[in-house]
mmCIF file of C-alpha atoms and ligand atoms in Angstrom:
data_model
loop_
_atom_site.group_PDB
_atom_site.id
_atom_site.type_symbol
_atom_site.label_atom_id
_atom_site.label_comp_id
_atom_site.label_asym_id
_atom_site.label_seq_id
_atom_site.Cartn_x
_atom_site.Cartn_y
_atom_site.Cartn_z
ATOM 1 C CA MET A 17 -0.085 21.300 -10.261
ATOM 2 C CA ALA A 18 -0.303 18.987 -6.874
ATOM 3 C CA LYS A 19 2.605 16.504 -6.862
ATOM 4 C CA THR A 20 2.236 13.067 -6.551
ATOM 5 C CA ILE A 21 4.649 10.019 -5.933
ATOM 6 C CA VAL A 22 4.120 6.320 -5.362
ATOM 7 C CA VAL A 23 6.918 4.501 -3.232
ATOM 8 C CA TYR A 24 6.478 0.716 -2.984
ATOM 9 C CA GLY A 25 8.548 -2.317 -1.102
ATOM 10 C CA SER A 26 8.341 -5.743 -3.024
ATOM 11 C CA SER A 27 10.753 -9.180 -3.052
ATOM 12 C CA THR A 28 9.520 -10.627 -5.846
ATOM 13 C CA GLY A 29 8.094 -7.766 -7.995
ATOM 14 C CA THR A 30 4.566 -8.187 -6.978
ATOM 15 C CA CYS A 31 3.939 -4.933 -5.289
ATOM 16 C CA GLU A 32 6.793 -3.054 -7.296
ATOM 17 C CA SER A 33 4.525 -4.020 -10.551
ATOM 18 C CA ILE A 34 1.064 -2.206 -9.184
ATOM 19 C CA ALA A 35 2.982 0.341 -8.123
ATOM 20 C CA GLN A 36 4.559 1.419 -11.707
ATOM 21 C CA THR A 37 0.663 0.553 -12.484
ATOM 22 C CA ILE A 38 -0.545 3.062 -10.311
ATOM 23 C CA GLY A 39 2.661 5.082 -11.376
ATOM 24 C CA GLU A 40 1.785 5.208 -15.192
ATOM 25 C CA LYS A 41 -1.748 6.016 -14.640
ATOM 26 C CA LEU A 42 -1.684 9.003 -12.433
ATOM 27 C CA GLY A 43 1.946 10.200 -13.978
ATOM 28 C CA ALA A 44 3.470 9.495 -10.689
ATOM 29 C CA GLU A 45 6.679 9.628 -9.711
ATOM 30 C CA VAL A 46 7.747 5.980 -8.805
ATOM 31 C CA ILE A 47 10.250 5.338 -6.120
ATOM 32 C CA GLU A 48 11.323 1.823 -4.570
ATOM 33 C CA VAL A 49 11.283 2.378 -0.931
ATOM 34 C CA THR A 50 15.452 1.805 -0.080
ATOM 35 C CA ASN A 51 15.577 4.964 -2.126
ATOM 36 C CA LEU A 52 13.638 6.592 -0.427
ATOM 37 C CA THR A 53 13.789 10.207 1.547
ATOM 38 C CA ALA A 54 12.536 12.752 3.951
ATOM 39 C CA GLY A 55 12.895 15.480 1.153
ATOM 40 C CA GLN A 56 10.548 13.198 -1.344
ATOM 41 C CA LEU A 57 8.289 13.330 1.055
ATOM 42 C CA GLU A 58 8.248 16.711 1.921
ATOM 43 C CA ALA A 59 7.816 17.584 -1.255
ATOM 44 C CA ALA A 60 5.091 15.792 -2.606
ATOM 45 C CA ASP A 61 1.235 16.359 -1.779
ATOM 46 C CA ASN A 62 -0.728 13.229 -2.705
ATOM 47 C CA ILE A 63 1.578 9.810 -1.541
ATOM 48 C CA LEU A 64 1.077 6.406 -2.302
ATOM 49 C CA LEU A 65 2.740 3.630 -0.482
ATOM 50 C CA GLY A 66 2.598 0.171 -1.154
ATOM 51 C CA THR A 67 3.530 -3.211 0.626
ATOM 52 C CA SER A 68 3.569 -6.687 -0.327
ATOM 53 C CA THR A 69 2.671 -8.406 3.547
ATOM 54 C CA TRP A 70 5.185 -10.917 5.042
ATOM 55 C CA GLY A 71 6.113 -13.509 7.526
ATOM 56 C CA ALA A 72 2.511 -13.435 9.233
ATOM 57 C CA GLY A 73 0.580 -10.695 8.290
ATOM 58 C CA ASP A 74 4.464 -8.425 8.364
ATOM 59 C CA MET A 75 5.498 -5.452 5.944
ATOM 60 C CA GLN A 76 7.881 -6.042 3.200
ATOM 61 C CA ASP A 77 11.250 -5.960 4.653
ATOM 62 C CA ASP A 78 12.839 -2.971 3.231
ATOM 63 C CA TRP A 79 9.904 -0.904 5.300
ATOM 64 C CA TYR A 80 11.410 -1.128 8.542
ATOM 65 C CA ASP A 81 13.647 1.754 7.696
ATOM 66 C CA GLY A 82 11.081 3.384 5.218
ATOM 67 C CA VAL A 83 8.800 3.455 8.023
ATOM 68 C CA ALA A 84 10.688 5.416 9.826
ATOM 69 C CA THR A 85 11.821 7.932 7.153
ATOM 70 C CA VAL A 86 8.236 8.493 6.801
ATOM 71 C CA LYS A 87 7.960 8.808 10.664
ATOM 72 C CA SER A 88 10.304 11.430 10.205
ATOM 73 C CA VAL A 89 8.595 13.631 8.570
ATOM 74 C CA ASP A 90 5.564 15.741 8.915
ATOM 75 C CA LEU A 91 3.048 14.809 6.697
ATOM 76 C CA SER A 92 0.029 17.366 8.150
ATOM 77 C CA GLY A 93 -1.479 18.661 4.767
ATOM 78 C CA LYS A 94 -0.753 16.135 2.857
ATOM 79 C CA LYS A 95 -2.550 12.898 1.556
ATOM 80 C CA VAL A 96 -1.760 9.602 1.357
ATOM 81 C CA ALA A 97 -3.247 6.114 0.403
ATOM 82 C CA ILE A 98 -2.077 2.525 1.193
ATOM 83 C CA PHE A 99 -2.116 -0.113 -1.032
ATOM 84 C CA GLY A 100 -0.802 -3.430 -0.420
ATOM 85 C CA CYS A 101 -0.837 -7.229 -1.880
ATOM 86 C CA GLY A 102 -0.946 -10.658 -0.614
ATOM 87 C CA ASP A 103 -2.136 -14.109 -0.959
ATOM 88 C CA SER A 104 -5.363 -14.194 1.056
ATOM 89 C CA ALA A 105 -5.643 -18.229 0.082
ATOM 90 C CA SER A 106 -2.508 -19.267 1.578
ATOM 91 C CA TYR A 107 -2.257 -16.510 4.390
ATOM 92 C CA SER A 108 -5.890 -15.621 5.241
ATOM 93 C CA ASP A 109 -5.618 -14.832 8.522
ATOM 94 C CA THR A 110 -2.839 -11.829 8.030
ATOM 95 C CA PHE A 111 -4.405 -11.304 4.163
ATOM 96 C CA CYS A 112 -2.604 -7.834 3.210
ATOM 97 C CA GLY A 113 -1.711 -7.135 7.182
ATOM 98 C CA GLY A 114 1.310 -5.439 6.405
ATOM 99 C CA MET A 115 -0.325 -2.432 5.629
ATOM 100 C CA LYS A 116 -1.350 -1.753 8.392
ATOM 101 C CA GLU A 117 1.763 -0.699 10.019
ATOM 102 C CA VAL A 118 2.582 1.585 7.253
ATOM 103 C CA TYR A 119 -0.656 3.137 7.525
ATOM 104 C CA ASP A 120 0.474 3.957 11.328
ATOM 105 C CA ALA A 121 3.338 5.474 10.282
ATOM 106 C CA ALA A 122 1.763 7.786 7.907
ATOM 107 C CA VAL A 123 -0.703 8.567 10.883
ATOM 108 C CA GLU A 124 1.637 9.400 12.898
ATOM 109 C CA ALA A 125 3.137 11.351 10.775
ATOM 110 C CA GLY A 126 0.178 13.407 10.551
ATOM 111 C CA ALA A 127 -0.975 12.434 7.253
ATOM 112 C CA THR A 128 -4.525 12.221 5.913
ATOM 113 C CA VAL A 129 -5.118 8.768 5.133
ATOM 114 C CA VAL A 130 -7.622 8.408 2.462
ATOM 115 C CA GLY A 131 -8.345 5.055 0.159
ATOM 116 C CA ALA A 132 -10.342 2.684 2.374
ATOM 117 C CA VAL A 133 -11.940 -0.169 0.880
ATOM 118 C CA SER A 134 -14.703 -2.038 1.669
ATOM 119 C CA THR A 135 -14.369 -5.829 2.651
ATOM 120 C CA GLU A 136 -16.818 -6.928 -0.069
ATOM 121 C CA GLY A 137 -15.922 -9.297 -2.497
ATOM 122 C CA TYR A 138 -12.263 -10.586 -0.947
ATOM 123 C CA GLU A 139 -12.721 -14.005 1.065
ATOM 124 C CA PHE A 140 -10.316 -13.939 3.830
ATOM 125 C CA ASP A 141 -10.588 -14.715 8.056
ATOM 126 C CA ASP A 142 -8.672 -11.893 9.625
ATOM 127 C CA SER A 143 -6.182 -8.697 8.884
ATOM 128 C CA ASP A 144 -4.808 -6.251 11.040
ATOM 129 C CA ALA A 145 -5.393 -3.952 7.868
ATOM 130 C CA VAL A 146 -8.707 -4.293 8.617
ATOM 131 C CA VAL A 147 -9.841 -0.918 10.456
ATOM 132 C CA ASP A 148 -13.133 -0.231 11.456
ATOM 133 C CA GLY A 149 -14.735 -2.631 9.018
ATOM 134 C CA LYS A 150 -12.591 -1.162 5.847
ATOM 135 C CA PHE A 151 -9.466 -2.115 4.853
ATOM 136 C CA VAL A 152 -6.942 0.691 5.112
ATOM 137 C CA GLY A 153 -6.309 0.660 1.239
ATOM 138 C CA LEU A 154 -6.626 -1.279 -1.403
ATOM 139 C CA ALA A 155 -6.047 -4.913 -0.548
ATOM 140 C CA LEU A 156 -4.878 -6.901 -4.091
ATOM 141 C CA ASP A 157 -4.161 -10.599 -4.523
ATOM 142 C CA ASP A 158 -2.555 -11.229 -7.165
ATOM 143 C CA VAL A 159 -1.508 -14.482 -6.549
ATOM 144 C CA ASN A 160 -5.072 -15.728 -6.343
ATOM 145 C CA GLU A 161 -7.309 -12.852 -8.137
ATOM 146 C CA ASP A 162 -4.791 -11.158 -10.871
ATOM 147 C CA ASP A 163 -8.030 -11.327 -13.163
ATOM 148 C CA LYS A 164 -9.335 -8.831 -10.317
ATOM 149 C CA THR A 165 -6.474 -6.879 -9.952
ATOM 150 C CA ALA A 166 -7.173 -4.001 -12.577
ATOM 151 C CA ASP A 167 -10.459 -3.067 -11.729
ATOM 152 C CA ARG A 168 -9.899 -3.105 -8.903
ATOM 153 C CA ILE A 169 -7.104 -0.507 -8.966
ATOM 154 C CA ASP A 170 -9.217 1.826 -11.460
ATOM 155 C CA ALA A 171 -11.736 1.401 -8.705
ATOM 156 C CA TRP A 172 -9.464 2.831 -6.505
ATOM 157 C CA LEU A 173 -7.756 5.226 -7.537
ATOM 158 C CA PRO A 174 -10.481 8.091 -8.320
ATOM 159 C CA THR A 175 -11.914 8.045 -4.946
ATOM 160 C CA LEU A 176 -8.613 8.979 -3.610
ATOM 161 C CA GLY A 177 -8.661 12.813 -4.336
ATOM 162 C CA PHE A 178 -5.056 13.069 -6.375
HETATM 163 C C1 FMN B 12 6.861 -16.860 3.204
HETATM 164 C C2 FMN B 12 5.658 -15.880 2.835
HETATM 165 C C3 FMN B 12 4.899 -15.444 3.767
HETATM 166 C C4 FMN B 12 3.862 -15.205 3.504
HETATM 167 N N1 FMN B 12 2.959 -14.147 4.434
HETATM 168 C C5 FMN B 12 2.011 -13.134 3.824
HETATM 169 C C6 FMN B 12 1.115 -12.891 4.892
HETATM 170 O O1 FMN B 12 1.065 -13.064 6.206
HETATM 171 N N2 FMN B 12 0.080 -12.483 4.543
HETATM 172 C C7 FMN B 12 -0.575 -12.538 3.041
HETATM 173 O O2 FMN B 12 -1.367 -11.534 2.536
HETATM 174 N N3 FMN B 12 0.352 -12.378 1.972
HETATM 175 C C8 FMN B 12 1.412 -12.691 2.354
HETATM 176 N N4 FMN B 12 2.654 -13.940 1.460
HETATM 177 C C9 FMN B 12 2.189 -13.475 -0.064
HETATM 178 C C10 FMN B 12 2.834 -12.552 -0.528
HETATM 179 O O3 FMN B 12 3.019 -11.168 0.523
HETATM 180 C C11 FMN B 12 2.446 -12.738 -1.696
HETATM 181 O O4 FMN B 12 3.119 -13.294 -2.899
HETATM 182 C C12 FMN B 12 2.827 -10.748 -2.835
HETATM 183 O O5 FMN B 12 2.827 -10.887 -4.038
HETATM 184 C C13 FMN B 12 4.105 -10.895 -2.776
HETATM 185 O O6 FMN B 12 4.627 -9.714 -3.257
HETATM 186 P P1 FMN B 12 6.158 -8.882 -3.123
HETATM 187 O O7 FMN B 12 6.652 -10.079 -4.576
HETATM 188 O O8 FMN B 12 5.881 -7.526 -4.417
HETATM 189 O O9 FMN B 12 6.698 -9.108 -2.428
HETATM 190 C C14 FMN B 12 3.335 -14.603 1.750
HETATM 191 C C15 FMN B 12 4.188 -14.789 0.811
HETATM 192 C C16 FMN B 12 5.229 -16.500 1.004
HETATM 193 C C17 FMN B 12 6.300 -16.680 0.431
#
């Protein structure tokens, strides 16, 4: 059976809670990014990487070491999906931008990145996490749209092919 892991970085618990929800739905191991090892990535077939966004469109602090770990591994042949949480009202110019740095690390590591999401249904001005007209992964706004989070997760997970 394919092994799936969910790795997250979270400062105030929002992305952590989303990671736990996703982990339960997939029956996947959930790993806080500060505990992530190269061996855990190597042992997985499918990998979800989740980050909240801080500063001005930056990934969550703990991910700075985490992306180094991701880049140190050959992820070719593995599927990676990105998810993020942010605040599209207060940070409309950098909504969920932190996902882009995590995405770039996965691409650099040779992963097949799946799970791009249409920007339809979101209200924001700009985001580095939009590539070729789509979010590089699942953008969530639990600050203003927590009523949409469960449906967005349920619509997204089956698209990943995990
Ligand atoms: C100082 C500060 C900066 C933030 N910057 C952004 C940002 O640039 N883009 C964004 O979408 N959200 C931004 N946010 C919102 C957080 O990403 C959001 O509150 C998120 O749910 C936090 O998740 P966490 O508890 O998992 O870290 C910011 C929040 C704070 C307090």
